[in-house]
GROMACS .gro file of C-alpha atoms in nm:
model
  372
    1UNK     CA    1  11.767  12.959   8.463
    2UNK     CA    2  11.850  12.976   8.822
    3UNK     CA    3  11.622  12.842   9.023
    4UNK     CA    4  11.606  12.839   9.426
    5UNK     CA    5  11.388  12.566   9.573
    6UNK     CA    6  11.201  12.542   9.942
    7UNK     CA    7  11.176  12.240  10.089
    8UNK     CA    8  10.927  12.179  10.414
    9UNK     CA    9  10.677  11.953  10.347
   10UNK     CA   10  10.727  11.754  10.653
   11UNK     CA   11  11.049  11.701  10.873
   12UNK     CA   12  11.308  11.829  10.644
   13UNK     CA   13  11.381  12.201  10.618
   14UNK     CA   14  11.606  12.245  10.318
   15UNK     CA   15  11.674  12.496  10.025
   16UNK     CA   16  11.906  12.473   9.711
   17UNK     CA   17  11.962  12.600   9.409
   18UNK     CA   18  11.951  12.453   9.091
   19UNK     CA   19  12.062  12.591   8.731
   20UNK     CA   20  11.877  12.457   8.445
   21UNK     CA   21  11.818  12.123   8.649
   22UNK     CA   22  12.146  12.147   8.757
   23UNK     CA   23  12.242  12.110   9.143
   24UNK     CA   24  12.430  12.404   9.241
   25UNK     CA   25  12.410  12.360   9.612
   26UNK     CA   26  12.155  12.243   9.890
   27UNK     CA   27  12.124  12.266  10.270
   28UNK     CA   28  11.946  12.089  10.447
   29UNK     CA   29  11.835  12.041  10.824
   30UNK     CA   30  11.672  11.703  10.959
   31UNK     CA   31  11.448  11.701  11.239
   32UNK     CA   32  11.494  11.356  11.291
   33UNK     CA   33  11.652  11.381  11.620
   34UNK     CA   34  11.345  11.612  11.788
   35UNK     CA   35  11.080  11.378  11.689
   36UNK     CA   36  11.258  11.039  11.715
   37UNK     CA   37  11.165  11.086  12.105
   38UNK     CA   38  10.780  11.008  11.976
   39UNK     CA   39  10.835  10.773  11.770
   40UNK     CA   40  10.664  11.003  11.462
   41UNK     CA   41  10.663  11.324  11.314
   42UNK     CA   42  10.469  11.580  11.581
   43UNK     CA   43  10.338  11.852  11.315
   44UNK     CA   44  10.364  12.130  11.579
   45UNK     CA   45  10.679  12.075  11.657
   46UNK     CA   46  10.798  12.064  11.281
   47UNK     CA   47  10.625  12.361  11.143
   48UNK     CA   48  10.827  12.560  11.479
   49UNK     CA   49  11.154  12.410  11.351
   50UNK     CA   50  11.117  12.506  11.006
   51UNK     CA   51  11.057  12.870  11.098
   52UNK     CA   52  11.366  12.820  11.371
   53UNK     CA   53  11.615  12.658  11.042
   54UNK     CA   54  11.501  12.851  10.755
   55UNK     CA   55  11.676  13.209  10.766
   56UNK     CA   56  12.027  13.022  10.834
   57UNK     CA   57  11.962  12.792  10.608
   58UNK     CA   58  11.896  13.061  10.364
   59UNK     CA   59  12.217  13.228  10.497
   60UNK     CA   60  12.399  12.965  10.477
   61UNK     CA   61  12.309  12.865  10.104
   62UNK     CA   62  12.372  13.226   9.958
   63UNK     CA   63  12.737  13.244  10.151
   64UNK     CA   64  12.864  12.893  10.028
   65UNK     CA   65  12.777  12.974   9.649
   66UNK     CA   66  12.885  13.325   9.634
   67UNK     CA   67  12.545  13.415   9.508
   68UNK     CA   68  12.240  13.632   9.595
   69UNK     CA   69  11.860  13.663   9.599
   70UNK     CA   70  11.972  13.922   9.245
   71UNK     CA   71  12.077  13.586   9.056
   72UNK     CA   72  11.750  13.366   9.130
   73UNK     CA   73  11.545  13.359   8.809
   74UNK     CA   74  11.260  13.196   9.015
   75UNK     CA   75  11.118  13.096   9.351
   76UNK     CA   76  11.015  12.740   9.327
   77UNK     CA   77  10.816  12.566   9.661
   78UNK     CA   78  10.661  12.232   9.806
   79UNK     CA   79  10.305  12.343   9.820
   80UNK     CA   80  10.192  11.989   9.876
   81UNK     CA   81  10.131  11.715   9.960
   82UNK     CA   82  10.230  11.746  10.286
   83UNK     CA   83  10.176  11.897  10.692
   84UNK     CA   84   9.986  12.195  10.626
   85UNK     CA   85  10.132  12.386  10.884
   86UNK     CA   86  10.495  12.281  10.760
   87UNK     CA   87  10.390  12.329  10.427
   88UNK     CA   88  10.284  12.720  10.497
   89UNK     CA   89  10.605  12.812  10.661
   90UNK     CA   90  10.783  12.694  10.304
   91UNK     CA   91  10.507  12.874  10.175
   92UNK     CA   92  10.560  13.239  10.361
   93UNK     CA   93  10.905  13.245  10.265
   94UNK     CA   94  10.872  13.222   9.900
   95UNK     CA   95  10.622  13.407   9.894
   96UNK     CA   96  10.816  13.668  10.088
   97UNK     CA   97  11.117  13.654   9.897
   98UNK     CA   98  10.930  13.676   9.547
   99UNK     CA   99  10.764  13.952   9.636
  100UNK     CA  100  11.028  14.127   9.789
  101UNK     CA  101  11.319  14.083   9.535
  102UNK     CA  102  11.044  14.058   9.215
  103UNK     CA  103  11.092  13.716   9.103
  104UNK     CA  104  10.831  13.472   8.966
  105UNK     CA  105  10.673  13.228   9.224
  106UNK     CA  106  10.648  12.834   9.122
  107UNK     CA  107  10.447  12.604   9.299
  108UNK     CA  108  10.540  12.218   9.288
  109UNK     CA  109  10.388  11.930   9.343
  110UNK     CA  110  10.612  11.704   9.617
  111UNK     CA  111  10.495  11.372   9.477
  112UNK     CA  112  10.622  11.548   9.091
  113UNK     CA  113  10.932  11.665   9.233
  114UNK     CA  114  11.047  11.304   9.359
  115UNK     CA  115  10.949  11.160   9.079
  116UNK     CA  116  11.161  11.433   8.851
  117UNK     CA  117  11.467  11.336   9.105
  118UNK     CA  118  11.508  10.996   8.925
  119UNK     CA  119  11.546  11.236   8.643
  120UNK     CA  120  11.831  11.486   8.748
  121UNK     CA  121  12.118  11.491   8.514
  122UNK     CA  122  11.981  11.227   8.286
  123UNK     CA  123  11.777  11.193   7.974
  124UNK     CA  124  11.459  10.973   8.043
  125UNK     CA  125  11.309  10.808   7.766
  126UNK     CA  126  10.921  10.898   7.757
  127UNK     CA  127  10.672  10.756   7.826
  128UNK     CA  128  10.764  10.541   8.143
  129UNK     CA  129  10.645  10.416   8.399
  130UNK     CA  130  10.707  10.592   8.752
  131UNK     CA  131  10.674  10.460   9.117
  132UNK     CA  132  10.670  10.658   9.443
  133UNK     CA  133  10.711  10.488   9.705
  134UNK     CA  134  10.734  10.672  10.079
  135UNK     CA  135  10.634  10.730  10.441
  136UNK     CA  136  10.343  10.871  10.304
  137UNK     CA  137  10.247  10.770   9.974
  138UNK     CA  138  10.278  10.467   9.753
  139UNK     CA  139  10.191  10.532   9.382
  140UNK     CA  140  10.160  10.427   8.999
  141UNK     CA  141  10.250  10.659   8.783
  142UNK     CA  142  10.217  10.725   8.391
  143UNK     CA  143  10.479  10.995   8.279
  144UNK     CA  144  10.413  11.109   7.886
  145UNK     CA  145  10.655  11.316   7.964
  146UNK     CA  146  10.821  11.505   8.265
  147UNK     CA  147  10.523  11.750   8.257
  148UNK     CA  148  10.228  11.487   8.181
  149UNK     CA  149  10.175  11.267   8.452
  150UNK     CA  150   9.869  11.040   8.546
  151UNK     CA  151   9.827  10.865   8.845
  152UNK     CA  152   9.760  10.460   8.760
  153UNK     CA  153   9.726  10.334   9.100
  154UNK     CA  154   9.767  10.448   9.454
  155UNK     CA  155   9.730  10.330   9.804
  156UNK     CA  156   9.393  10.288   9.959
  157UNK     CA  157   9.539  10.337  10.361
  158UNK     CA  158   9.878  10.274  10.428
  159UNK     CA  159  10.172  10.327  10.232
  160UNK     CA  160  10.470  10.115  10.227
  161UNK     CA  161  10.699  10.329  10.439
  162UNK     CA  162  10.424  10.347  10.707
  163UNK     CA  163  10.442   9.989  10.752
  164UNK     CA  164  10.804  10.024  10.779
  165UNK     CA  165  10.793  10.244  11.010
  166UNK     CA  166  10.499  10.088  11.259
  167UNK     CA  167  10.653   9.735  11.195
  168UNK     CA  168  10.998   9.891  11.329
  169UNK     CA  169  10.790  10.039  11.617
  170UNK     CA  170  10.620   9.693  11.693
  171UNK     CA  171  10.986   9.594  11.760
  172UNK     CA  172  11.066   9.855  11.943
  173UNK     CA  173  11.336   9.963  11.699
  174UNK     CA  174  11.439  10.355  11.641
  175UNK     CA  175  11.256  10.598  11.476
  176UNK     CA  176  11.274  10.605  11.126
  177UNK     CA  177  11.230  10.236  11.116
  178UNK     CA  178  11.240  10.179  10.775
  179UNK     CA  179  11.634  10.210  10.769
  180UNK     CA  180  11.668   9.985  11.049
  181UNK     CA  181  11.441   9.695  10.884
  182UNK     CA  182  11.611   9.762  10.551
  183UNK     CA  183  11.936   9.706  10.728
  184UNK     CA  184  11.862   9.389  10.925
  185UNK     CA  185  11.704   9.205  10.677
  186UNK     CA  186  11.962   9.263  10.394
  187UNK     CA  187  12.158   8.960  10.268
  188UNK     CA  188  11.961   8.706  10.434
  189UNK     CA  189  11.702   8.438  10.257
  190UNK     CA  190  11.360   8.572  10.303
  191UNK     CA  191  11.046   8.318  10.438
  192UNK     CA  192  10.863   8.425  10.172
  193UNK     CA  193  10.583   8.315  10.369
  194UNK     CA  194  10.600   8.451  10.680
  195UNK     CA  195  10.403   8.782  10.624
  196UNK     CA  196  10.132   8.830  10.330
  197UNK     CA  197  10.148   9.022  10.008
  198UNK     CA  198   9.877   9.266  10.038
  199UNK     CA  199   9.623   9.330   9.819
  200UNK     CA  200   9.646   9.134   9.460
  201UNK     CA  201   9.357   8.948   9.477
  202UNK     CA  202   9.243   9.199   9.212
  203UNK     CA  203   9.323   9.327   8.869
  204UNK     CA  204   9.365   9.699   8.938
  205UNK     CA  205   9.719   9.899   9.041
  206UNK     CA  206   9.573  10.029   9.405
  207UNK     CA  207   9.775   9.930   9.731
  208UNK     CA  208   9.708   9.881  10.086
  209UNK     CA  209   9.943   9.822  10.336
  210UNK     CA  210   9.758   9.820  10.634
  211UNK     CA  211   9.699   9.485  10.670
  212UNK     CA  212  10.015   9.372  10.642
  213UNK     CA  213  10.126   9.640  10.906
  214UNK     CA  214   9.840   9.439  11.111
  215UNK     CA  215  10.045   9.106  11.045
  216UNK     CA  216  10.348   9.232  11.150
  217UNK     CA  217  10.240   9.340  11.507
  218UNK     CA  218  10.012   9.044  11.568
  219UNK     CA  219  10.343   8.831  11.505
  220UNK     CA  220  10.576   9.001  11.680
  221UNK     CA  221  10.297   9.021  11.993
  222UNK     CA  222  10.285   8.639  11.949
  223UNK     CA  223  10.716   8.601  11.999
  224UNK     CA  224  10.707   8.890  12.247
  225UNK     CA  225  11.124   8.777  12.259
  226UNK     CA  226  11.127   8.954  11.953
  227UNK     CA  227  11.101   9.309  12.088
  228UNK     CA  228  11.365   9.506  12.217
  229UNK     CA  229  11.333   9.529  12.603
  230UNK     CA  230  11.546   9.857  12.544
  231UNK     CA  231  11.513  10.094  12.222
  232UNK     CA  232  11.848  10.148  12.103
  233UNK     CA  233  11.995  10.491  12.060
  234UNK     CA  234  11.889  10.609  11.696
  235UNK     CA  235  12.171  10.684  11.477
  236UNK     CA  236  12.556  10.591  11.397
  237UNK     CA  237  12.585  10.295  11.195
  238UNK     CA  238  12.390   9.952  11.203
  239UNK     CA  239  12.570   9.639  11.242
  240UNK     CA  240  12.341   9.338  11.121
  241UNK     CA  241  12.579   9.071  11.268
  242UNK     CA  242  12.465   9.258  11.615
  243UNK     CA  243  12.169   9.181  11.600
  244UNK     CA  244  11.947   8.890  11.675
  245UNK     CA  245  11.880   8.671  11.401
  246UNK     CA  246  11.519   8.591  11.478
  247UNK     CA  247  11.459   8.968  11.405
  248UNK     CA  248  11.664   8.985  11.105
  249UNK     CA  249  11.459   8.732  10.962
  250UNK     CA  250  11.174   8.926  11.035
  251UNK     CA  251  11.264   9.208  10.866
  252UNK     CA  252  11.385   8.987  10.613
  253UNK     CA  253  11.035   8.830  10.532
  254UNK     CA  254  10.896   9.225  10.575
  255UNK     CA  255  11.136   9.302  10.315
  256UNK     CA  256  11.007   9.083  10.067
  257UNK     CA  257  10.630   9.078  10.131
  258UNK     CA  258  10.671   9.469  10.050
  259UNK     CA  259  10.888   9.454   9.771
  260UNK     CA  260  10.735   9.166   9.572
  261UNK     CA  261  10.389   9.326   9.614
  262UNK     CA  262  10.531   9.657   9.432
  263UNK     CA  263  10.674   9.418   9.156
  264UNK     CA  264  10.342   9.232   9.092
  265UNK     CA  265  10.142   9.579   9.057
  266UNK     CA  266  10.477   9.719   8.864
  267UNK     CA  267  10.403   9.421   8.620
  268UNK     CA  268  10.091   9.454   8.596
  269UNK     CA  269  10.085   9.804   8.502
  270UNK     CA  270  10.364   9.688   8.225
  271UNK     CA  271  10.084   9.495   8.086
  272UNK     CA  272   9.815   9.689   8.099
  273UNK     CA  273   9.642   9.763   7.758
  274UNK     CA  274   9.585  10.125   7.882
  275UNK     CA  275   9.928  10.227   8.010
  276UNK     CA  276  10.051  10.153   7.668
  277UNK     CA  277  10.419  10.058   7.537
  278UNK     CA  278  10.684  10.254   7.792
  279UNK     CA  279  11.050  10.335   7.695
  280UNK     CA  280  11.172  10.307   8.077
  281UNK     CA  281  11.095  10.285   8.469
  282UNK     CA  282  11.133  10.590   8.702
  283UNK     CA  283  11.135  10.513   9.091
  284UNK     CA  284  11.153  10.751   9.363
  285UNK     CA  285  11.071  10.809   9.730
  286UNK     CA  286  11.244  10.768  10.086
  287UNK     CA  287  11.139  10.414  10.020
  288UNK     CA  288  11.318  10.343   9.717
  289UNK     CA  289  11.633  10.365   9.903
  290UNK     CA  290  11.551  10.025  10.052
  291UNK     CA  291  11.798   9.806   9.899
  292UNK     CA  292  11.509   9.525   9.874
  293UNK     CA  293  11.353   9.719   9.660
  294UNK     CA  294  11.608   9.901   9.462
  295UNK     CA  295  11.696   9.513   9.344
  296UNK     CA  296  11.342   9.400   9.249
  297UNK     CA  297  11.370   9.689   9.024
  298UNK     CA  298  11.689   9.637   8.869
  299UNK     CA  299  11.628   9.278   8.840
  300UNK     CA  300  11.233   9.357   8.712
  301UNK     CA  301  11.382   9.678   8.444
  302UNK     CA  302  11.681   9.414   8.292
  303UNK     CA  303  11.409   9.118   8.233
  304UNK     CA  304  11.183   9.365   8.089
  305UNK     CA  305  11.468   9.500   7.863
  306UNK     CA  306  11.367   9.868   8.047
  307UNK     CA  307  11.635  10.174   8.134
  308UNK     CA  308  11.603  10.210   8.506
  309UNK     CA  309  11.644  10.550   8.682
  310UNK     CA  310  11.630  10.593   9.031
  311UNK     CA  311  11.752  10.910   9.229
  312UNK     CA  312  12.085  10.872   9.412
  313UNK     CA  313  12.046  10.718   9.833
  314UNK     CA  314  12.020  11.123   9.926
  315UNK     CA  315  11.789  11.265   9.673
  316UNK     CA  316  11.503  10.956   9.743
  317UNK     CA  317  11.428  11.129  10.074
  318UNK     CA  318  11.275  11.492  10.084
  319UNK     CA  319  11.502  11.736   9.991
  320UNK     CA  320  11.519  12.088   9.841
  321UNK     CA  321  11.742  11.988   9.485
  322UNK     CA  322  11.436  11.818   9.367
  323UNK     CA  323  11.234  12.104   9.424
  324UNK     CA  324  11.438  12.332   9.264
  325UNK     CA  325  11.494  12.114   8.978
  326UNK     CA  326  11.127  12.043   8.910
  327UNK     CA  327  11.077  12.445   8.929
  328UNK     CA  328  11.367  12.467   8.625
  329UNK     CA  329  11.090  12.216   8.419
  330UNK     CA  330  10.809  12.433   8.466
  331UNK     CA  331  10.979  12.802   8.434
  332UNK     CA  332  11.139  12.673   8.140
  333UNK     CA  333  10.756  12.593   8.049
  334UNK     CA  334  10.637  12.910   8.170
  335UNK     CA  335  10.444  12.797   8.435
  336UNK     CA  336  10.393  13.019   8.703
  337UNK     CA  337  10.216  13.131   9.037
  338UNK     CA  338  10.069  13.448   9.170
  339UNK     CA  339  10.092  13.552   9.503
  340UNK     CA  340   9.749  13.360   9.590
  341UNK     CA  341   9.920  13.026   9.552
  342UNK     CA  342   9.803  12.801   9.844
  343UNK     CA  343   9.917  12.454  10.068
  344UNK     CA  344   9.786  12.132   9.982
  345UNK     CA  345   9.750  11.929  10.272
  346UNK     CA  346   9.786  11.585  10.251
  347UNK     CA  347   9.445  11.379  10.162
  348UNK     CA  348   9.368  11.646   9.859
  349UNK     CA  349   9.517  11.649   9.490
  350UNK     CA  350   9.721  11.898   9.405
  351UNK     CA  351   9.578  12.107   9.131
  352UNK     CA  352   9.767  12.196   8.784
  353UNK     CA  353   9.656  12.553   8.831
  354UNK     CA  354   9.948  12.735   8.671
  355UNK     CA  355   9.964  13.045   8.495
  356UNK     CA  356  10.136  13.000   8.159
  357UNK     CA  357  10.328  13.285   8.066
  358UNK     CA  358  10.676  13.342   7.875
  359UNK     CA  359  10.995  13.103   7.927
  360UNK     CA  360  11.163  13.200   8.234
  361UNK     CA  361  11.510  13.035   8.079
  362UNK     CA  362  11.787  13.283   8.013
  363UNK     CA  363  12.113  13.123   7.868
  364UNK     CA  364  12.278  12.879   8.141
  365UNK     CA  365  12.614  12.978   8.327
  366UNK     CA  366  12.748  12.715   8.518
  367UNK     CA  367  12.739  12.840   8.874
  368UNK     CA  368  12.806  12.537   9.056
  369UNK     CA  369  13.078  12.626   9.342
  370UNK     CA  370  13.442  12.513   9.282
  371UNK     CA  371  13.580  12.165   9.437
  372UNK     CA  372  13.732  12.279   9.766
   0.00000   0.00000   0.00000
């Protein structure tokens, strides 16, 4: 089945298309540049773009592939969690083009869809053990399979990429920080000491991060030299050896503190009695392309004797292919939405609230556009 998917749960306005899980083709528009000038996402300001980017995007999408709104088997969308009003703009499209061209709506969940990104082209084991890990959320996941998912553990306040973020404000680095920490702290010995692990003195798989988002700031207010007088312009490419060493030890030891406190709750979920025996690890998230991270799991799947999956450096952050691919799962399932389908904002579960109905699969053509 063909499957087109809408992307706009925060800052990223993108659509692609997907056949049978399949990427066909995605574009995508960041927003990075219009809020970078606050230092965060401004919700106004990103519901207005996504309305502004959506029709060319749409445009754009149908031209490059050859194909039309006639060839979509299904309408799949972010309906959470996310910005509600970035969410509804998503929302108002699909629903407009469902209803105008007759195609079966799908509802996703965001937090499913990354997870189901690890997933894209391959053939995961089940069950395993799944972590999301973003600006937004940081989660434990059990996956039974790629439609039976319970949530093991999740963060009480903060998620990882927030302290990213608010740790690369405190140093007056560009927004989004986390690439800029991840950058300046790679191949450098970590002070392991230097900034707390937060949260395991406990036995359960919850996170907070806001604590050690407090530690940063109060150290780098203590060595005031550490902040940037000036922020530098964001993008281009980041050259570590520019850089002061001082900071890149900070983001070193920021590096670390984050990344070993995902492997202790990773390990301890491994060993839970509850969770089970799993066949292999899932990760997924803007965060997971933190190369800090992306090593703790390699090195924590091979001494666990685990298959590791994690979504290629472009599909970790939001993006439309996982969308669509996700909404291949559950037409395939039959697992639809009517017209009533609403946002999620984020704060609230989503519900699993589908309709079941027939399989929405129809043999697969390979519509993927030719090398140019």
């Amino acid at each position: 089945m063909l499957c087109l998917g809408i992307e706009t749960s925060c800052d990223e306005t993108a659509v692609a298309l997907c056949d049978d899980g399949r990427p066909v083709a995605e574009k995508l528009a960041s927003q990075i540049d219009v809020h970078a000038l606050f230092g965060g996402v401004v919700p106004e300001l990103a519901s207005r773009e996504h309305l502004r980017r959506m029709g060319p995007l749409l445009r754009a999408l149908f031209t490059e592939t050859g194909l039309g709104l006639a060839d979509v088997d299904a309408l799949a969308v972010a309906r959470g969690p996310g910005l509600l009003g970035s969410l509804l703009i998503g929302l108002a499209t699909a629903k407009a083009l469902a209803l105008g061209a007759g195609k079966p709506l799908i509802g996703v969940d965001h937090l499913h869809a990354h997870l189901m990104a690890a997933a894209i082209g391959r053939d995961v084991p089940y069950p395993a053990l799944g972590l999301l890990v973003s600006g937004g959320h940081t989660q434990i996941m059990l996956l039974r399979s790629a439609l039976d998912i319970a949530v093991l553990g999740r963060t009480l306040d903060d998620a990882a990429g927030e302290a990213f973020d608010k740790a690369a404000k405190s140093l007056n680095l560009p927004y989004p920080g986390g690439v800029y920490i991840d950058a300046l702290g790679r191949d450098i010995e970590a002070e392991r000491g230097l900034f707390p692990r937060p949260f395991l003195d406990n036995r359960n798989l919850d996170f907070s991060f806001s604590g050690l988002k407090t530690a940063v700031a109060t150290y780098v207010a203590a060595h005031s030299e550490l902040r940037l007088d000036v922020m530098p312009s964001p993008g281009g490419p980041i050259d570590p050896l520019d850089w002061p060493m001082a900071m890149r030890k900070v983001c070193a030891a920021l590096n670390f503190a984050i990344a070993d406190t995902l492997r202790v709750k990773m390990e301890r979920a491994l060993d839970a009695r509850d969770t089970g025996p799993v066949r292999a690890l899932l990760a997924a998230g803007g965060v997971a392309a933190n190369s800090r991270i992306r090593e703790m799991l390699t090195d924590l799947t091979a001494r666990r004797g685990l298959p590791l999956f994690l979504p290629q450096p472009k599909l970790c952050a939001d993006n439309a292919t996982m969308i669509a691919a996700t909404g291949c799962l559950l037409g395939r399932a039959g697992l639809t939405h009517g017209l009533d389908l609403d946002a999620v904002p984020r704060g609230r579960k989503v519900p699993w609230d589908y309709r079941t109905g027939p399989s929405l699969g129809r043999p697969s053509v390979d519509r993927r556009p030719e090398p140019q």
